[in-house]
mmCIF file with all atom_site columns, C-alpha atoms in Angstrom:
data_model
loop_
_atom_site.group_PDB
_atom_site.id
_atom_site.type_symbol
_atom_site.label_atom_id
_atom_site.label_alt_id
_atom_site.label_comp_id
_atom_site.label_asym_id
_atom_site.label_entity_id
_atom_site.label_seq_id
_atom_site.pdbx_PDB_ins_code
_atom_site.Cartn_x
_atom_site.Cartn_y
_atom_site.Cartn_z
_atom_site.occupancy
_atom_site.B_iso_or_equiv
_atom_site.pdbx_formal_charge
_atom_site.auth_seq_id
_atom_site.auth_comp_id
_atom_site.auth_asym_id
_atom_site.auth_atom_id
_atom_site.pdbx_PDB_model_num
ATOM 1   C CA . LEU A 1 1   ? 151.209 93.713 258.971 1.00 0.00 ? 1   LEU A CA 1
ATOM 2   C CA . VAL A 1 2   ? 151.648 95.348 255.657 1.00 0.00 ? 2   VAL A CA 1
ATOM 3   C CA . ASP A 1 3   ? 152.170 91.517 253.799 1.00 0.00 ? 3   ASP A CA 1
ATOM 4   C CA . ASN A 1 4   ? 149.516 90.187 255.987 1.00 0.00 ? 4   ASN A CA 1
ATOM 5   C CA . THR A 1 5   ? 146.976 92.882 254.850 1.00 0.00 ? 5   THR A CA 1
ATOM 6   C CA . GLU A 1 6   ? 148.158 92.449 251.003 1.00 0.00 ? 6   GLU A CA 1
ATOM 7   C CA . ALA A 1 7   ? 147.733 88.671 251.370 1.00 0.00 ? 7   ALA A CA 1
ATOM 8   C CA . ALA A 1 8   ? 144.362 89.228 252.699 1.00 0.00 ? 8   ALA A CA 1
ATOM 9   C CA . ILE A 1 9   ? 142.974 91.551 249.702 1.00 0.00 ? 9   ILE A CA 1
ATOM 10  C CA . GLN A 1 10  ? 144.570 89.473 247.005 1.00 0.00 ? 10  GLN A CA 1
ATOM 11  C CA . TYR A 1 11  ? 142.635 86.308 248.622 1.00 0.00 ? 11  TYR A CA 1
ATOM 12  C CA . ILE A 1 12  ? 139.656 88.512 248.707 1.00 0.00 ? 12  ILE A CA 1
ATOM 13  C CA . VAL A 1 13  ? 140.047 89.438 245.253 1.00 0.00 ? 13  VAL A CA 1
ATOM 14  C CA . TYR A 1 14  ? 140.849 85.845 244.122 1.00 0.00 ? 14  TYR A CA 1
ATOM 15  C CA . PHE A 1 15  ? 137.387 84.820 245.848 1.00 0.00 ? 15  PHE A CA 1
ATOM 16  C CA . VAL A 1 16  ? 135.523 87.304 244.212 1.00 0.00 ? 16  VAL A CA 1
ATOM 17  C CA . GLU A 1 17  ? 136.970 86.601 241.249 1.00 0.00 ? 17  GLU A CA 1
ATOM 18  C CA . THR A 1 18  ? 136.227 83.257 241.152 1.00 0.00 ? 18  THR A CA 1
ATOM 19  C CA . PHE A 1 19  ? 132.824 83.441 242.374 1.00 0.00 ? 19  PHE A CA 1
ATOM 20  C CA . ILE A 1 20  ? 132.035 85.891 239.821 1.00 0.00 ? 20  ILE A CA 1
ATOM 21  C CA . ALA A 1 21  ? 133.181 83.238 236.818 1.00 0.00 ? 21  ALA A CA 1
ATOM 22  C CA . GLU A 1 22  ? 131.690 80.366 238.871 1.00 0.00 ? 22  GLU A CA 1
ATOM 23  C CA . THR A 1 23  ? 128.172 82.364 239.011 1.00 0.00 ? 23  THR A CA 1
ATOM 24  C CA . LYS A 1 24  ? 128.438 83.231 235.243 1.00 0.00 ? 24  LYS A CA 1
ATOM 25  C CA . SER A 1 25  ? 129.189 79.947 234.359 1.00 0.00 ? 25  SER A CA 1
ATOM 26  C CA . ILE A 1 26  ? 126.350 78.417 236.008 1.00 0.00 ? 26  ILE A CA 1
ATOM 27  C CA . ASP A 1 27  ? 124.169 81.442 234.194 1.00 0.00 ? 27  ASP A CA 1
ATOM 28  C CA . ASP A 1 28  ? 125.497 79.946 231.075 1.00 0.00 ? 28  ASP A CA 1
ATOM 29  C CA . ALA A 1 29  ? 124.513 76.512 231.605 1.00 0.00 ? 29  ALA A CA 1
ATOM 30  C CA . ASN A 1 30  ? 120.717 77.633 233.079 1.00 0.00 ? 30  ASN A CA 1
ATOM 31  C CA . LYS A 1 31  ? 120.281 79.400 229.572 1.00 0.00 ? 31  LYS A CA 1
ATOM 32  C CA . ALA A 1 32  ? 121.654 76.871 227.337 1.00 0.00 ? 32  ALA A CA 1
ATOM 33  C CA . LEU A 1 33  ? 119.252 74.462 229.174 1.00 0.00 ? 33  LEU A CA 1
ATOM 34  C CA . LEU A 1 34  ? 116.021 76.561 228.663 1.00 0.00 ? 34  LEU A CA 1
ATOM 35  C CA . GLY A 1 35  ? 117.010 77.102 225.209 1.00 0.00 ? 35  GLY A CA 1
ATOM 36  C CA . GLU A 1 36  ? 117.397 73.540 224.450 1.00 0.00 ? 36  GLU A CA 1
ATOM 37  C CA . ILE A 1 37  ? 114.271 72.870 225.949 1.00 0.00 ? 37  ILE A CA 1
ATOM 38  C CA . ILE A 1 38  ? 112.769 75.552 223.869 1.00 0.00 ? 38  ILE A CA 1
ATOM 39  C CA . LYS A 1 39  ? 114.076 74.191 221.089 1.00 0.00 ? 39  LYS A CA 1
ATOM 40  C CA . VAL A 1 40  ? 112.850 70.621 221.358 1.00 0.00 ? 40  VAL A CA 1
ATOM 41  C CA . ILE A 1 41  ? 109.442 72.121 222.485 1.00 0.00 ? 41  ILE A CA 1
ATOM 42  C CA . ILE A 1 42  ? 109.186 73.706 218.650 1.00 0.00 ? 42  ILE A CA 1
ATOM 43  C CA . GLY A 1 43  ? 111.000 70.973 216.811 1.00 0.00 ? 43  GLY A CA 1
ATOM 44  C CA . ARG A 1 44  ? 113.921 73.317 215.815 1.00 0.00 ? 44  ARG A CA 1
ATOM 45  C CA . THR A 1 45  ? 117.867 72.707 215.845 1.00 0.00 ? 45  THR A CA 1
ATOM 46  C CA . THR A 1 46  ? 118.467 76.376 216.385 1.00 0.00 ? 46  THR A CA 1
ATOM 47  C CA . LEU A 1 47  ? 116.493 79.514 217.945 1.00 0.00 ? 47  LEU A CA 1
ATOM 48  C CA . THR A 1 48  ? 118.375 82.241 215.172 1.00 0.00 ? 48  THR A CA 1
ATOM 49  C CA . GLU A 1 49  ? 116.651 81.034 212.070 1.00 0.00 ? 49  GLU A CA 1
ATOM 50  C CA . LYS A 1 50  ? 113.211 82.608 211.615 1.00 0.00 ? 50  LYS A CA 1
ATOM 51  C CA . ILE A 1 51  ? 110.016 80.848 212.815 1.00 0.00 ? 51  ILE A CA 1
ATOM 52  C CA . GLU A 1 52  ? 106.461 81.237 211.192 1.00 0.00 ? 52  GLU A CA 1
ATOM 53  C CA . ILE A 1 53  ? 103.792 80.314 213.140 1.00 0.00 ? 53  ILE A CA 1
ATOM 54  C CA . ASP A 1 54  ? 102.229 77.739 210.486 1.00 0.00 ? 54  ASP A CA 1
ATOM 55  C CA . ASP A 1 55  ? 105.676 75.950 210.758 1.00 0.00 ? 55  ASP A CA 1
ATOM 56  C CA . LEU A 1 56  ? 105.169 75.080 214.522 1.00 0.00 ? 56  LEU A CA 1
ATOM 57  C CA . PRO A 1 57  ? 104.625 71.638 215.720 1.00 0.00 ? 57  PRO A CA 1
ATOM 58  C CA . SER A 1 58  ? 100.842 71.281 216.599 1.00 0.00 ? 58  SER A CA 1
ATOM 59  C CA . GLU A 1 59  ? 99.947  72.314 220.477 1.00 0.00 ? 59  GLU A CA 1
ATOM 60  C CA . SER A 1 60  ? 99.969  68.385 220.912 1.00 0.00 ? 60  SER A CA 1
ATOM 61  C CA . GLU A 1 61  ? 102.923 67.764 219.536 1.00 0.00 ? 61  GLU A CA 1
ATOM 62  C CA . ARG A 1 62  ? 104.845 70.501 221.742 1.00 0.00 ? 62  ARG A CA 1
ATOM 63  C CA . GLU A 1 63  ? 103.779 68.860 224.496 1.00 0.00 ? 63  GLU A CA 1
ATOM 64  C CA . ARG A 1 64  ? 104.531 65.546 223.957 1.00 0.00 ? 64  ARG A CA 1
ATOM 65  C CA . ASN A 1 65  ? 108.101 67.175 223.060 1.00 0.00 ? 65  ASN A CA 1
ATOM 66  C CA . LEU A 1 66  ? 108.642 68.819 226.302 1.00 0.00 ? 66  LEU A CA 1
ATOM 67  C CA . ASN A 1 67  ? 107.325 65.838 228.177 1.00 0.00 ? 67  ASN A CA 1
ATOM 68  C CA . GLU A 1 68  ? 109.551 63.834 226.615 1.00 0.00 ? 68  GLU A CA 1
ATOM 69  C CA . PHE A 1 69  ? 112.769 66.026 227.209 1.00 0.00 ? 69  PHE A CA 1
ATOM 70  C CA . VAL A 1 70  ? 111.296 66.682 231.112 1.00 0.00 ? 70  VAL A CA 1
ATOM 71  C CA . ALA A 1 71  ? 111.100 62.803 231.565 1.00 0.00 ? 71  ALA A CA 1
ATOM 72  C CA . THR A 1 72  ? 114.527 62.073 229.852 1.00 0.00 ? 72  THR A CA 1
ATOM 73  C CA . HIS A 1 73  ? 117.011 65.191 231.362 1.00 0.00 ? 73  HIS A CA 1
ATOM 74  C CA . LYS A 1 74  ? 115.225 65.009 235.040 1.00 0.00 ? 74  LYS A CA 1
ATOM 75  C CA . ASP A 1 75  ? 118.668 65.081 236.782 1.00 0.00 ? 75  ASP A CA 1
ATOM 76  C CA . GLU A 1 76  ? 119.615 68.389 234.937 1.00 0.00 ? 76  GLU A CA 1
ATOM 77  C CA . PHE A 1 77  ? 116.792 70.610 237.128 1.00 0.00 ? 77  PHE A CA 1
ATOM 78  C CA . THR A 1 78  ? 118.451 72.137 239.763 1.00 0.00 ? 78  THR A CA 1
ATOM 79  C CA . PRO A 1 79  ? 116.904 74.315 242.247 1.00 0.00 ? 79  PRO A CA 1
ATOM 80  C CA . GLY A 1 80  ? 118.997 77.170 240.660 1.00 0.00 ? 80  GLY A CA 1
ATOM 81  C CA . PHE A 1 81  ? 117.683 76.352 237.435 1.00 0.00 ? 81  PHE A CA 1
ATOM 82  C CA . LEU A 1 82  ? 113.883 76.674 238.776 1.00 0.00 ? 82  LEU A CA 1
ATOM 83  C CA . ARG A 1 83  ? 114.804 79.972 240.347 1.00 0.00 ? 83  ARG A CA 1
ATOM 84  C CA . HIS A 1 84  ? 116.372 80.941 237.032 1.00 0.00 ? 84  HIS A CA 1
ATOM 85  C CA . LEU A 1 85  ? 113.133 80.115 235.261 1.00 0.00 ? 85  LEU A CA 1
ATOM 86  C CA . GLU A 1 86  ? 111.407 82.440 237.947 1.00 0.00 ? 86  GLU A CA 1
ATOM 87  C CA . GLY A 1 87  ? 113.674 85.007 237.031 1.00 0.00 ? 87  GLY A CA 1
ATOM 88  C CA . GLU A 1 88  ? 113.077 85.104 233.437 1.00 0.00 ? 88  GLU A CA 1
ATOM 89  C CA . CYS A 1 89  ? 109.415 85.087 234.374 1.00 0.00 ? 89  CYS A CA 1
ATOM 90  C CA . LYS A 1 90  ? 109.934 88.476 236.611 1.00 0.00 ? 90  LYS A CA 1
ATOM 91  C CA . ARG A 1 91  ? 112.094 90.057 234.050 1.00 0.00 ? 91  ARG A CA 1
ATOM 92  C CA . ILE A 1 92  ? 109.450 89.609 231.213 1.00 0.00 ? 92  ILE A CA 1
ATOM 93  C CA . GLN A 1 93  ? 106.415 90.801 233.518 1.00 0.00 ? 93  GLN A CA 1
ATOM 94  C CA . ASN A 1 94  ? 108.443 93.777 234.821 1.00 0.00 ? 94  ASN A CA 1
ATOM 95  C CA . ALA A 1 95  ? 109.591 94.910 231.426 1.00 0.00 ? 95  ALA A CA 1
ATOM 96  C CA . PRO A 1 96  ? 108.616 98.162 230.368 1.00 0.00 ? 96  PRO A CA 1
ATOM 97  C CA . LYS A 1 97  ? 106.906 97.191 227.527 1.00 0.00 ? 97  LYS A CA 1
ATOM 98  C CA . HIS A 1 98  ? 104.822 93.856 227.033 1.00 0.00 ? 98  HIS A CA 1
ATOM 99  C CA . THR A 1 99  ? 104.465 92.831 223.082 1.00 0.00 ? 99  THR A CA 1
ATOM 100 C CA . PRO A 1 100 ? 102.508 89.673 222.508 1.00 0.00 ? 100 PRO A CA 1
ATOM 101 C CA . GLU A 1 101 ? 105.706 87.677 221.803 1.00 0.00 ? 101 GLU A CA 1
ATOM 102 C CA . SER A 1 102 ? 107.207 88.558 225.096 1.00 0.00 ? 102 SER A CA 1
ATOM 103 C CA . MET A 1 103 ? 103.388 87.003 226.541 1.00 0.00 ? 103 MET A CA 1
ATOM 104 C CA . LYS A 1 104 ? 103.885 84.219 224.778 1.00 0.00 ? 104 LYS A CA 1
ATOM 105 C CA . LEU A 1 105 ? 107.452 83.740 225.972 1.00 0.00 ? 105 LEU A CA 1
ATOM 106 C CA . LEU A 1 106 ? 106.085 84.203 229.401 1.00 0.00 ? 106 LEU A CA 1
ATOM 107 C CA . GLU A 1 107 ? 103.303 81.400 229.281 1.00 0.00 ? 107 GLU A CA 1
ATOM 108 C CA . ILE A 1 108 ? 105.818 79.216 227.714 1.00 0.00 ? 108 ILE A CA 1
ATOM 109 C CA . ILE A 1 109 ? 108.666 79.655 230.440 1.00 0.00 ? 109 ILE A CA 1
ATOM 110 C CA . ARG A 1 110 ? 105.825 79.016 233.077 1.00 0.00 ? 110 ARG A CA 1
ATOM 111 C CA . LEU A 1 111 ? 104.728 76.066 231.428 1.00 0.00 ? 111 LEU A CA 1
ATOM 112 C CA . ILE A 1 112 ? 108.128 74.472 231.221 1.00 0.00 ? 112 ILE A CA 1
ATOM 113 C CA . GLN A 1 113 ? 108.533 75.425 235.227 1.00 0.00 ? 113 GLN A CA 1
ATOM 114 C CA . THR A 1 114 ? 105.097 73.793 235.920 1.00 0.00 ? 114 THR A CA 1
ATOM 115 C CA . ARG A 1 115 ? 105.951 70.668 233.871 1.00 0.00 ? 115 ARG A CA 1
ATOM 116 C CA . ILE A 1 116 ? 109.721 70.478 235.354 1.00 0.00 ? 116 ILE A CA 1
ATOM 117 C CA . ILE A 1 117 ? 108.180 70.640 238.986 1.00 0.00 ? 117 ILE A CA 1
ATOM 118 C CA . GLU A 1 118 ? 105.558 68.257 237.995 1.00 0.00 ? 118 GLU A CA 1
ATOM 119 C CA . GLU A 1 119 ? 108.066 65.545 237.035 1.00 0.00 ? 119 GLU A CA 1
ATOM 120 C CA . LEU A 1 120 ? 110.414 66.173 239.924 1.00 0.00 ? 120 LEU A CA 1
ATOM 121 C CA . GLY A 1 121 ? 107.177 65.820 242.277 1.00 0.00 ? 121 GLY A CA 1
ATOM 122 C CA . GLN A 1 122 ? 106.136 62.274 241.136 1.00 0.00 ? 122 GLN A CA 1
ATOM 123 C CA . ASP A 1 123 ? 108.825 61.154 243.835 1.00 0.00 ? 123 ASP A CA 1
ATOM 124 C CA . LEU A 1 124 ? 107.450 63.370 246.203 1.00 0.00 ? 124 LEU A CA 1
ATOM 125 C CA . GLY A 1 125 ? 104.245 62.225 246.082 1.00 0.00 ? 125 GLY A CA 1
ATOM 126 C CA . GLU A 1 126 ? 100.578 63.800 245.647 1.00 0.00 ? 126 GLU A CA 1
ATOM 127 C CA . GLY A 1 127 ? 101.569 66.890 247.614 1.00 0.00 ? 127 GLY A CA 1
ATOM 128 C CA . ALA A 1 128 ? 104.530 67.934 245.738 1.00 0.00 ? 128 ALA A CA 1
ATOM 129 C CA . GLN A 1 129 ? 102.241 67.702 242.994 1.00 0.00 ? 129 GLN A CA 1
ATOM 130 C CA . VAL A 1 130 ? 99.375  69.715 244.290 1.00 0.00 ? 130 VAL A CA 1
ATOM 131 C CA . LEU A 1 131 ? 102.019 72.372 244.569 1.00 0.00 ? 131 LEU A CA 1
ATOM 132 C CA . GLY A 1 132 ? 103.712 72.285 241.278 1.00 0.00 ? 132 GLY A CA 1
ATOM 133 C CA . GLN A 1 133 ? 100.323 72.739 239.980 1.00 0.00 ? 133 GLN A CA 1
ATOM 134 C CA . LEU A 1 134 ? 99.686  75.873 241.810 1.00 0.00 ? 134 LEU A CA 1
ATOM 135 C CA . ILE A 1 135 ? 102.576 77.354 240.251 1.00 0.00 ? 135 ILE A CA 1
ATOM 136 C CA . GLY A 1 136 ? 100.643 77.490 236.962 1.00 0.00 ? 136 GLY A CA 1
ATOM 137 C CA . TYR A 1 137 ? 98.162  80.097 238.625 1.00 0.00 ? 137 TYR A CA 1
ATOM 138 C CA . GLU A 1 138 ? 99.843  83.475 238.066 1.00 0.00 ? 138 GLU A CA 1
ATOM 139 C CA . CYS A 1 139 ? 97.622  85.559 240.853 1.00 0.00 ? 139 CYS A CA 1
ATOM 140 C CA . LYS A 1 140 ? 98.537  85.147 244.301 1.00 0.00 ? 140 LYS A CA 1
ATOM 141 C CA . GLU A 1 141 ? 94.226  85.217 245.042 1.00 0.00 ? 141 GLU A CA 1
ATOM 142 C CA . GLU A 1 142 ? 93.770  82.448 242.330 1.00 0.00 ? 142 GLU A CA 1
ATOM 143 C CA . ARG A 1 143 ? 96.196  80.299 244.025 1.00 0.00 ? 143 ARG A CA 1
ATOM 144 C CA . LEU A 1 144 ? 94.923  80.822 247.414 1.00 0.00 ? 144 LEU A CA 1
ATOM 145 C CA . ALA A 1 145 ? 91.033  80.252 246.065 1.00 0.00 ? 145 ALA A CA 1
ATOM 146 C CA . VAL A 1 146 ? 92.287  76.740 244.560 1.00 0.00 ? 146 VAL A CA 1
ATOM 147 C CA . LEU A 1 147 ? 94.202  75.819 248.120 1.00 0.00 ? 147 LEU A CA 1
ATOM 148 C CA . GLU A 1 148 ? 91.008  76.869 249.989 1.00 0.00 ? 148 GLU A CA 1
ATOM 149 C CA . ALA A 1 149 ? 88.897  74.666 247.594 1.00 0.00 ? 149 ALA A CA 1
ATOM 150 C CA . GLY A 1 150 ? 91.289  71.951 248.153 1.00 0.00 ? 150 GLY A CA 1
ATOM 151 C CA . LEU A 1 151 ? 91.223  71.748 251.916 1.00 0.00 ? 151 LEU A CA 1
#
């Protein structure tokens, strides 16, 4: 009985360790992908250098950069990555202090999220595209009003 109990405990510990390692690996991959997207949008190869507002590409160029990246990396956008984006948005929204930079980051992540959903939705038809566009509205009441107006 003692041997069986010890084996069961070892198995549970192994499972938990493996689960944690895999979860960390997925989280790291999601963070890296988001970092790559942001670097592409702002035309940088690293996010550690100081960035001046005047050095950023124009809004249309940033949008074009995002569109090209999303179209060419479509297979990397998993449901887990979309949940990661949503979690980042909630983390920023629930922060005790909001700065102009954090609000800009929230806006950028929402834009990325919306654009990815639109790209993935192209294969699913018009209904999926409308749902993707609804995510762009932050307020539940706005989403409901748009839905009601469209129906």
